[in-house]
Amino acid sequence: MNLSSSQRVLSGMRPTGALHLGHLHGVLKNWVKLQYEHHCFFFVADWHALTTLYDDTSKISPSVWEMLIDWLAVGINPNESTLFIQSKVPEHAELHLLLSMSTPLSWLERVPTYKDQQQKLKDKDLSTYGFLGYPLLQSADILIYKAGLVPVGEDQVAHVEITREIARRFNYIYGREKDFEKKALDAAKKMGKKNKKLYQELRKRYQEQGDDEALETARALVESQQNINLGDTKRLLGYLDGDTKIILPEPESLLTPMSKMPGLDGQKMSKSYNNTIALRESPSSIEQKIRTMPTDPARVRRTDPGNPKKCPVWDFHKIYSDEDTQTWVQNGCKSADIGCIECKQPVIEGVLAELKPIQERAQQYVEDPDALRGILNEGCENARVVARETLDEVRQSMGLVYR
């Protein structure tokens, strides 16, 4: 795998139906980029889908396969990323259970989206243990892979923050190894006199002066050592922060730019607004949808001048049209030299041109489901290898090892 960073990235999606242009521009293009910069784990969050669809699960299974096809079609590369289904890696569930033993109930109740979703989905009974605990399951999803970075929008940062708190609490409770300080100092000796002295100086600067740069330098120093084992490495990293070893590293939010892809009506593109263009929608349907998009209400007649800034079609031009075409639209709309149907044609052509290769690649997997299953089986097994390692360490730290 071609990597420029050893940090792992974890991200997932609920299988709720066909993916659309909003997913492509808001999430998937970023994933394609990240997979060549980090070790990425991308998963289908089917258990999370159950938190709101527990009473009608009929759409989950077909949506899983459709979503995986779309991921591959847009360029998510199984040779560069690990693709898997959440429920195929049961270690997520066990870590969720183990973390629940030490996570305060009040932490889950204060997650902003908990009450927001209950308000938005009033027609559903969400007074369930699963819905209350879904932020903790999200934390388990992240921590089971010791992901260093989690791509999120600003509205999801709170989920990463609670994961950091849960990891910090777990490390505090279960990371207090007997004779930890002595073992950490013994490990420091293995780095050699020069590196040991530098490590101790950097630790002192961080703990006494709060020097974050010293902390990062010390961490890099420890991780660069070739002659110490994994256990000693974790002791030395933990000793930098205090007197506990780091069992579950705290992840960082990787803020993703807001999607500039609007819906057909100018609102956010969302299936709930019925304003989407699906990635595998037929060309005739796409053309019909764009041709019937609302425009500037001031243009009642063909001869009426308009303002592109008041027209949802203009937002599509900003994504799909080059500078010359945008200038043509601005001048032609304001002067009424072009009509709305004429204005929409470059957008139709741009959307169809972007989706054509995606749809062609998708069709290959539709026609060869065995290839899709093979990719998934390999991804699930690779994910389980990493997840088992973390879970074994968690069990050991909790004293759940019996011989």
Tab-separated table of C-alpha atoms in Angstrom:
chain	number	residue	atom	x	y	z
A	1	MET	CA	0.000	0.000	0.000
A	2	ASN	CA	1.329	3.425	-1.020
A	3	LEU	CA	1.381	5.490	2.160
A	4	SER	CA	2.786	8.907	3.054
A	5	SER	CA	1.613	8.612	6.665
A	6	SER	CA	1.350	5.761	9.118
A	7	GLN	CA	-1.841	7.204	10.630
A	8	ARG	CA	-5.036	5.288	10.062
A	9	VAL	CA	-8.227	6.883	8.817
A	10	LEU	CA	-11.652	5.450	9.671
A	11	SER	CA	-14.904	6.474	8.017
A	12	GLY	CA	-18.214	4.831	7.218
A	13	MET	CA	-21.692	5.310	5.783
A	14	ARG	CA	-25.085	3.967	6.682
A	15	PRO	CA	-26.700	1.908	3.903
A	16	THR	CA	-29.873	3.903	3.357
A	17	GLY	CA	-30.338	3.681	-0.405
A	18	ALA	CA	-28.827	4.843	-3.693
A	19	LEU	CA	-25.895	7.238	-3.406
A	20	HIS	CA	-26.177	10.571	-5.186
A	21	LEU	CA	-24.108	13.556	-6.320
A	22	GLY	CA	-24.172	14.956	-2.779
A	23	HIS	CA	-22.340	11.851	-1.526
A	24	LEU	CA	-19.888	12.056	-4.432
A	25	HIS	CA	-18.872	15.666	-3.859
A	26	GLY	CA	-19.319	15.711	-0.084
A	27	VAL	CA	-17.626	12.437	0.924
A	28	LEU	CA	-16.452	10.047	-1.762
A	29	LYS	CA	-14.065	12.336	-3.649
A	30	ASN	CA	-12.384	13.074	-0.334
A	31	TRP	CA	-12.101	9.330	0.395
A	32	VAL	CA	-10.479	8.734	-2.989
A	33	LYS	CA	-7.860	11.357	-2.120
A	34	LEU	CA	-7.291	10.117	1.440
A	35	GLN	CA	-6.687	6.503	0.406
A	36	TYR	CA	-3.413	7.512	-1.251
A	37	GLU	CA	-2.250	9.524	1.761
A	38	HIS	CA	-3.188	7.275	4.701
A	39	HIS	CA	-4.096	3.717	5.639
A	40	CYS	CA	-7.874	3.985	5.225
A	41	PHE	CA	-10.638	1.782	6.621
A	42	PHE	CA	-14.009	2.459	4.965
A	43	PHE	CA	-16.988	0.504	6.271
A	44	VAL	CA	-20.684	0.009	5.664
A	45	ALA	CA	-22.363	0.887	8.959
A	46	ASP	CA	-25.224	-1.606	8.832
A	47	TRP	CA	-25.546	-1.847	12.622
A	48	HIS	CA	-25.929	1.924	12.756
A	49	ALA	CA	-28.733	1.675	10.212
A	50	LEU	CA	-30.575	-0.529	12.709
A	51	THR	CA	-30.723	2.295	15.270
A	52	THR	CA	-33.464	3.988	13.238
A	53	LEU	CA	-34.593	1.169	10.902
A	54	TYR	CA	-34.897	-1.606	13.486
A	55	ASP	CA	-38.593	-2.109	12.705
A	56	ASP	CA	-38.099	-2.438	8.931
A	57	THR	CA	-34.794	-3.964	7.908
A	58	SER	CA	-35.827	-4.985	4.390
A	59	LYS	CA	-33.880	-2.204	2.665
A	60	ILE	CA	-30.601	-2.615	4.548
A	61	SER	CA	-29.162	-5.693	2.798
A	62	PRO	CA	-29.779	-4.564	-0.812
A	63	SER	CA	-28.548	-1.070	0.077
A	64	VAL	CA	-25.279	-2.531	1.413
A	65	TRP	CA	-24.393	-4.098	-1.922
A	66	GLU	CA	-25.535	-1.104	-3.962
A	67	MET	CA	-23.425	1.217	-1.834
A	68	LEU	CA	-20.306	-0.943	-2.133
A	69	ILE	CA	-20.704	-0.957	-5.922
A	70	ASP	CA	-20.949	2.845	-5.917
A	71	TRP	CA	-17.818	3.141	-3.749
A	72	LEU	CA	-15.800	1.019	-6.142
A	73	ALA	CA	-17.256	2.771	-9.183
A	74	VAL	CA	-16.184	6.247	-8.014
A	75	GLY	CA	-12.608	5.093	-7.422
A	76	ILE	CA	-12.319	3.656	-3.916
A	77	ASN	CA	-9.514	1.170	-4.546
A	78	PRO	CA	-9.496	-2.100	-2.538
A	79	ASN	CA	-5.739	-2.315	-3.139
A	80	GLU	CA	-5.284	1.005	-1.326
A	81	SER	CA	-8.111	0.878	1.230
A	82	THR	CA	-9.747	-1.702	3.469
A	83	LEU	CA	-13.467	-2.014	2.634
A	84	PHE	CA	-15.731	-3.996	4.934
A	85	ILE	CA	-19.179	-4.371	6.471
A	86	GLN	CA	-19.468	-3.476	10.152
A	87	SER	CA	-21.480	-6.545	11.167
A	88	LYS	CA	-18.914	-8.838	9.495
A	89	VAL	CA	-16.360	-7.704	12.095
A	90	PRO	CA	-17.955	-8.725	15.417
A	91	GLU	CA	-15.039	-7.239	17.356
A	92	HIS	CA	-16.832	-3.884	16.985
A	93	ALA	CA	-19.701	-5.219	19.063
A	94	GLU	CA	-17.477	-6.670	21.783
A	95	LEU	CA	-15.494	-3.466	22.161
A	96	HIS	CA	-18.784	-1.554	22.284
A	97	LEU	CA	-19.910	-3.800	25.143
A	98	LEU	CA	-16.627	-3.481	27.041
A	99	LEU	CA	-16.553	0.298	26.667
A	100	SER	CA	-20.147	0.514	27.905
A	101	MET	CA	-19.027	-0.808	31.289
A	102	SER	CA	-17.081	2.382	32.044
A	103	THR	CA	-18.870	5.049	29.974
A	104	PRO	CA	-21.130	7.345	32.051
A	105	LEU	CA	-24.740	7.447	30.884
A	106	SER	CA	-24.744	11.254	31.017
A	107	TRP	CA	-22.021	11.393	28.348
A	108	LEU	CA	-24.331	9.680	25.845
A	109	GLU	CA	-27.365	11.775	26.747
A	110	ARG	CA	-25.493	15.026	26.111
A	111	VAL	CA	-24.420	14.190	22.535
A	112	PRO	CA	-26.075	16.972	20.458
A	113	THR	CA	-27.484	14.683	17.774
A	114	TYR	CA	-29.230	12.465	20.342
A	115	LYS	CA	-32.041	14.918	21.084
A	116	ASP	CA	-31.901	16.468	17.606
A	117	GLN	CA	-32.629	13.133	15.924
A	118	GLN	CA	-35.411	12.358	18.384
A	119	GLN	CA	-37.033	15.660	17.418
A	120	LYS	CA	-36.563	15.124	13.667
A	121	LEU	CA	-37.826	11.533	13.748
A	122	LYS	CA	-40.847	11.997	15.998
A	123	ASP	CA	-42.773	9.343	14.087
A	124	LYS	CA	-40.309	6.676	15.294
A	125	ASP	CA	-39.888	5.283	18.788
A	126	LEU	CA	-36.231	6.076	19.441
A	127	SER	CA	-36.354	5.537	23.196
A	128	THR	CA	-34.183	2.463	22.717
A	129	TYR	CA	-30.897	1.330	24.211
A	130	GLY	CA	-29.447	1.010	20.714
A	131	PHE	CA	-30.228	4.610	19.776
A	132	LEU	CA	-28.883	5.971	23.053
A	133	GLY	CA	-25.733	3.904	22.647
A	134	TYR	CA	-25.001	4.611	18.982
A	135	PRO	CA	-22.325	7.270	19.791
A	136	LEU	CA	-20.535	4.620	21.847
A	137	LEU	CA	-20.741	2.162	18.947
A	138	GLN	CA	-19.252	4.887	16.757
A	139	SER	CA	-16.433	5.220	19.279
A	140	ALA	CA	-15.861	1.472	19.170
A	141	ASP	CA	-15.747	1.649	15.353
A	142	ILE	CA	-12.926	4.184	15.580
A	143	LEU	CA	-10.994	2.797	18.531
A	144	ILE	CA	-10.965	-0.841	17.368
A	145	TYR	CA	-8.615	0.272	14.548
A	146	LYS	CA	-6.769	2.855	16.674
A	147	ALA	CA	-7.624	5.353	13.949
A	148	GLY	CA	-5.650	8.555	14.254
A	149	LEU	CA	-7.885	10.599	11.960
A	150	VAL	CA	-11.645	10.623	11.420
A	151	PRO	CA	-12.977	12.665	8.465
A	152	VAL	CA	-16.021	14.609	9.684
A	153	GLY	CA	-17.976	17.755	8.993
A	154	GLU	CA	-18.164	20.448	11.660
A	155	ASP	CA	-21.530	19.118	12.845
A	156	GLN	CA	-19.950	15.725	13.660
A	157	VAL	CA	-16.927	16.883	15.656
A	158	ALA	CA	-18.811	16.148	18.895
A	159	HIS	CA	-18.785	12.432	18.044
A	160	VAL	CA	-15.003	12.432	17.792
A	161	GLU	CA	-14.715	14.433	21.013
A	162	ILE	CA	-16.745	11.889	22.981
A	163	THR	CA	-14.549	9.159	21.493
A	164	ARG	CA	-11.493	10.981	22.821
A	165	GLU	CA	-13.101	11.215	26.271
A	166	ILE	CA	-14.042	7.534	26.247
A	167	ALA	CA	-10.505	6.515	25.242
A	168	ARG	CA	-8.994	8.805	27.881
A	169	ARG	CA	-11.226	7.364	30.611
A	170	PHE	CA	-10.513	3.789	29.522
A	171	ASN	CA	-6.766	4.399	29.527
A	172	TYR	CA	-6.951	5.990	32.968
A	173	ILE	CA	-8.901	3.099	34.463
A	174	TYR	CA	-7.156	0.186	32.771
A	175	GLY	CA	-3.760	1.587	31.822
A	176	ARG	CA	-2.336	1.684	35.326
A	177	GLU	CA	0.111	-1.130	34.898
A	178	LYS	CA	1.888	-2.429	38.007
A	179	ASP	CA	5.388	-0.880	38.280
A	180	PHE	CA	4.533	1.176	35.182
A	181	GLU	CA	7.056	3.948	35.840
A	182	LYS	CA	9.924	1.494	36.409
A	183	LYS	CA	9.045	-0.395	33.227
A	184	ALA	CA	8.866	2.867	31.267
A	185	LEU	CA	12.287	3.958	32.547
A	186	ASP	CA	13.712	0.546	31.709
A	187	ALA	CA	12.281	0.916	28.215
A	188	ALA	CA	13.894	4.356	27.874
A	189	LYS	CA	17.315	2.798	28.553
A	190	LYS	CA	16.856	0.579	25.513
A	191	MET	CA	16.846	3.671	23.290
A	192	GLY	CA	20.482	4.397	24.152
A	193	LYS	CA	21.978	7.089	26.376
A	194	LYS	CA	21.579	9.971	23.949
A	195	ASN	CA	17.960	9.237	23.031
A	196	LYS	CA	17.061	8.436	26.634
A	197	LYS	CA	18.360	11.823	27.787
A	198	LEU	CA	16.512	13.624	24.975
A	199	TYR	CA	13.299	11.721	25.778
A	200	GLN	CA	13.472	12.705	29.446
A	201	GLU	CA	14.177	16.354	28.618
A	202	LEU	CA	11.245	16.527	26.214
A	203	ARG	CA	8.937	14.820	28.731
A	204	LYS	CA	9.950	17.318	31.414
A	205	ARG	CA	9.334	20.290	29.091
A	206	TYR	CA	5.869	18.987	28.254
A	207	GLN	CA	4.801	18.099	31.795
A	208	GLU	CA	6.252	21.213	33.469
A	209	GLN	CA	5.692	23.822	30.777
A	210	GLY	CA	2.881	22.328	28.671
A	211	ASP	CA	5.120	22.442	25.598
A	212	ASP	CA	3.053	20.638	22.930
A	213	GLU	CA	5.908	20.806	20.431
A	214	ALA	CA	8.120	18.928	22.893
A	215	LEU	CA	5.393	16.293	23.259
A	216	GLU	CA	5.151	15.768	19.499
A	217	THR	CA	8.949	15.595	19.170
A	218	ALA	CA	9.105	13.023	21.966
A	219	ARG	CA	6.399	10.905	20.366
A	220	ALA	CA	8.215	10.974	17.036
A	221	LEU	CA	11.440	9.993	18.802
A	222	VAL	CA	9.788	6.989	20.458
A	223	GLU	CA	8.041	5.825	17.283
A	224	SER	CA	11.303	5.997	15.319
A	225	GLN	CA	13.055	3.495	17.611
A	226	GLN	CA	13.760	0.151	15.961
A	227	ASN	CA	15.171	-1.719	18.946
A	228	ILE	CA	12.188	-1.623	21.331
A	229	ASN	CA	9.094	-3.798	21.189
A	230	LEU	CA	5.473	-2.664	20.868
A	231	GLY	CA	4.801	-2.949	24.600
A	232	ASP	CA	7.737	-0.711	25.504
A	233	THR	CA	6.769	1.749	22.783
A	234	LYS	CA	3.303	2.115	24.295
A	235	ARG	CA	4.742	2.467	27.799
A	236	LEU	CA	7.029	5.273	26.663
A	237	LEU	CA	4.192	7.059	24.846
A	238	GLY	CA	1.964	6.703	27.884
A	239	TYR	CA	4.691	7.905	30.252
A	240	LEU	CA	4.857	11.180	28.316
A	241	ASP	CA	1.294	12.017	29.372
A	242	GLY	CA	1.339	10.652	32.900
A	243	ASP	CA	1.589	7.353	34.678
A	244	THR	CA	-0.612	5.200	32.445
A	245	LYS	CA	0.038	3.426	29.176
A	246	ILE	CA	-2.004	4.275	26.104
A	247	ILE	CA	-4.199	1.310	25.228
A	248	LEU	CA	-6.660	3.181	23.010
A	249	PRO	CA	-5.130	6.259	21.301
A	250	GLU	CA	-7.297	9.363	21.118
A	251	PRO	CA	-8.332	10.147	17.511
A	252	GLU	CA	-8.324	13.568	15.884
A	253	SER	CA	-11.057	15.097	13.749
A	254	LEU	CA	-10.087	15.593	10.118
A	255	LEU	CA	-12.405	18.390	9.055
A	256	THR	CA	-13.710	17.918	5.540
A	257	PRO	CA	-14.807	20.841	3.368
A	258	MET	CA	-18.546	21.349	3.121
A	259	SER	CA	-20.084	19.863	0.019
A	260	LYS	CA	-20.763	22.486	-2.648
A	261	MET	CA	-23.245	20.148	-4.338
A	262	PRO	CA	-26.763	21.538	-3.886
A	263	GLY	CA	-29.999	19.745	-4.550
A	264	LEU	CA	-32.150	20.324	-7.595
A	265	ASP	CA	-34.192	22.882	-5.637
A	266	GLY	CA	-31.232	24.757	-4.139
A	267	GLN	CA	-31.487	23.100	-0.739
A	268	LYS	CA	-28.969	20.529	0.518
A	269	MET	CA	-29.107	17.455	-1.715
A	270	SER	CA	-30.999	14.852	0.303
A	271	LYS	CA	-33.351	11.964	-0.402
A	272	SER	CA	-35.702	13.342	2.241
A	273	TYR	CA	-36.097	16.491	0.106
A	274	ASN	CA	-36.581	14.461	-3.094
A	275	ASN	CA	-34.026	16.663	-4.865
A	276	THR	CA	-31.246	14.219	-5.748
A	277	ILE	CA	-29.499	12.846	-8.804
A	278	ALA	CA	-28.373	9.274	-8.147
A	279	LEU	CA	-24.948	8.159	-9.305
A	280	ARG	CA	-26.464	5.404	-11.425
A	281	GLU	CA	-29.559	7.234	-12.586
A	282	SER	CA	-30.387	6.893	-16.285
A	283	PRO	CA	-29.244	9.715	-18.610
A	284	SER	CA	-32.849	10.376	-19.683
A	285	SER	CA	-33.968	10.770	-16.061
A	286	ILE	CA	-31.034	13.067	-15.254
A	287	GLU	CA	-31.777	15.248	-18.281
A	288	GLN	CA	-35.446	15.456	-17.372
A	289	LYS	CA	-34.677	16.430	-13.760
A	290	ILE	CA	-32.258	19.195	-14.736
A	291	ARG	CA	-34.532	20.538	-17.476
A	292	THR	CA	-37.342	20.912	-14.927
A	293	MET	CA	-35.216	22.535	-12.226
A	294	PRO	CA	-36.677	25.755	-10.795
A	295	THR	CA	-34.969	28.968	-11.936
A	296	ASP	CA	-34.980	32.654	-10.965
A	297	PRO	CA	-38.676	33.406	-10.315
A	298	ALA	CA	-38.179	36.851	-11.914
A	299	ARG	CA	-37.857	35.169	-15.325
A	300	VAL	CA	-41.544	34.598	-15.968
A	301	ARG	CA	-41.122	35.076	-19.719
A	302	ARG	CA	-38.210	34.242	-22.018
A	303	THR	CA	-37.525	37.950	-22.504
A	304	ASP	CA	-37.339	38.739	-18.774
A	305	PRO	CA	-33.777	39.305	-17.467
A	306	GLY	CA	-32.712	37.261	-14.450
A	307	ASN	CA	-30.104	36.995	-11.705
A	308	PRO	CA	-28.011	33.776	-11.673
A	309	LYS	CA	-27.400	34.132	-7.924
A	310	LYS	CA	-31.118	33.578	-7.352
A	311	CYS	CA	-31.198	30.452	-9.536
A	312	PRO	CA	-30.383	26.903	-8.289
A	313	VAL	CA	-28.985	26.083	-11.761
A	314	TRP	CA	-26.156	28.571	-11.219
A	315	ASP	CA	-24.819	26.484	-8.301
A	316	PHE	CA	-24.551	23.535	-10.701
A	317	HIS	CA	-22.697	25.725	-13.206
A	318	LYS	CA	-20.122	26.580	-10.508
A	319	ILE	CA	-19.319	22.859	-10.264
A	320	TYR	CA	-19.735	21.625	-13.829
A	321	SER	CA	-19.005	24.596	-16.129
A	322	ASP	CA	-15.695	26.203	-17.079
A	323	GLU	CA	-15.001	29.916	-16.720
A	324	ASP	CA	-16.072	30.819	-20.254
A	325	THR	CA	-19.396	29.019	-19.862
A	326	GLN	CA	-20.020	30.689	-16.512
A	327	THR	CA	-19.380	34.097	-18.093
A	328	TRP	CA	-21.804	33.179	-20.896
A	329	VAL	CA	-24.436	32.243	-18.307
A	330	GLN	CA	-23.958	35.432	-16.275
A	331	ASN	CA	-24.176	37.756	-19.268
A	332	GLY	CA	-26.904	35.821	-21.080
A	333	CYS	CA	-29.186	35.500	-18.045
A	334	LYS	CA	-28.895	39.114	-16.958
A	335	SER	CA	-29.572	40.361	-20.484
A	336	ALA	CA	-32.167	37.692	-21.354
A	337	ASP	CA	-30.045	36.733	-24.379
A	338	ILE	CA	-30.370	33.067	-23.379
A	339	GLY	CA	-33.358	31.170	-22.032
A	340	CYS	CA	-33.422	28.897	-18.995
A	341	ILE	CA	-33.543	25.680	-21.062
A	342	GLU	CA	-30.538	26.884	-23.041
A	343	CYS	CA	-28.732	27.731	-19.816
A	344	LYS	CA	-29.294	24.245	-18.413
A	345	GLN	CA	-27.768	22.347	-21.346
A	346	PRO	CA	-24.085	22.679	-20.268
A	347	VAL	CA	-25.063	21.412	-16.806
A	348	ILE	CA	-26.778	18.373	-18.310
A	349	GLU	CA	-23.686	17.645	-20.389
A	350	GLY	CA	-21.348	18.133	-17.413
A	351	VAL	CA	-23.291	15.830	-15.076
A	352	LEU	CA	-23.633	13.118	-17.713
A	353	ALA	CA	-19.923	13.317	-18.556
A	354	GLU	CA	-18.947	12.906	-14.882
A	355	LEU	CA	-21.305	10.002	-14.277
A	356	LYS	CA	-20.673	8.049	-17.483
A	357	PRO	CA	-17.377	6.370	-16.398
A	358	ILE	CA	-18.776	5.815	-12.900
A	359	GLN	CA	-21.803	4.026	-14.317
A	360	GLU	CA	-19.655	1.947	-16.670
A	361	ARG	CA	-17.442	0.751	-13.788
A	362	ALA	CA	-20.503	0.068	-11.640
A	363	GLN	CA	-22.010	-2.107	-14.342
A	364	GLN	CA	-18.927	-4.336	-14.296
A	365	TYR	CA	-19.608	-5.202	-10.646
A	366	VAL	CA	-23.332	-5.591	-11.249
A	367	GLU	CA	-22.502	-8.198	-13.893
A	368	ASP	CA	-19.826	-9.888	-11.753
A	369	PRO	CA	-21.143	-10.119	-8.167
A	370	ASP	CA	-18.513	-12.740	-7.315
A	371	ALA	CA	-15.789	-10.129	-7.800
A	372	LEU	CA	-17.626	-7.831	-5.403
A	373	ARG	CA	-17.972	-10.590	-2.799
A	374	GLY	CA	-14.285	-11.433	-3.168
A	375	ILE	CA	-13.253	-7.831	-2.498
A	376	LEU	CA	-15.559	-7.671	0.494
A	377	ASN	CA	-14.432	-10.985	1.992
A	378	GLU	CA	-10.795	-9.954	1.763
A	379	GLY	CA	-11.533	-6.542	3.253
A	380	CYS	CA	-13.503	-8.004	6.147
A	381	GLU	CA	-10.735	-10.460	6.969
A	382	ASN	CA	-8.065	-7.749	6.832
A	383	ALA	CA	-10.175	-5.554	9.099
A	384	ARG	CA	-10.644	-8.413	11.554
A	385	VAL	CA	-6.894	-8.981	11.816
A	386	VAL	CA	-6.410	-5.406	13.040
A	387	ALA	CA	-9.542	-5.456	15.203
A	388	ARG	CA	-8.511	-8.706	16.918
A	389	GLU	CA	-5.138	-7.230	17.874
A	390	THR	CA	-6.782	-4.260	19.554
A	391	LEU	CA	-9.417	-6.377	21.278
A	392	ASP	CA	-6.802	-8.784	22.623
A	393	GLU	CA	-4.972	-5.832	24.154
A	394	VAL	CA	-8.194	-4.436	25.615
A	395	ARG	CA	-9.133	-7.789	27.144
A	396	GLN	CA	-5.686	-8.152	28.651
A	397	SER	CA	-5.753	-4.653	30.135
A	398	MET	CA	-9.129	-5.447	31.740
A	399	GLY	CA	-7.897	-8.735	33.153
A	400	LEU	CA	-10.128	-10.802	30.880
A	401	VAL	CA	-7.446	-13.327	29.970
A	402	TYR	CA	-7.854	-16.833	31.348
A	403	ARG	CA	-5.290	-19.585	31.113
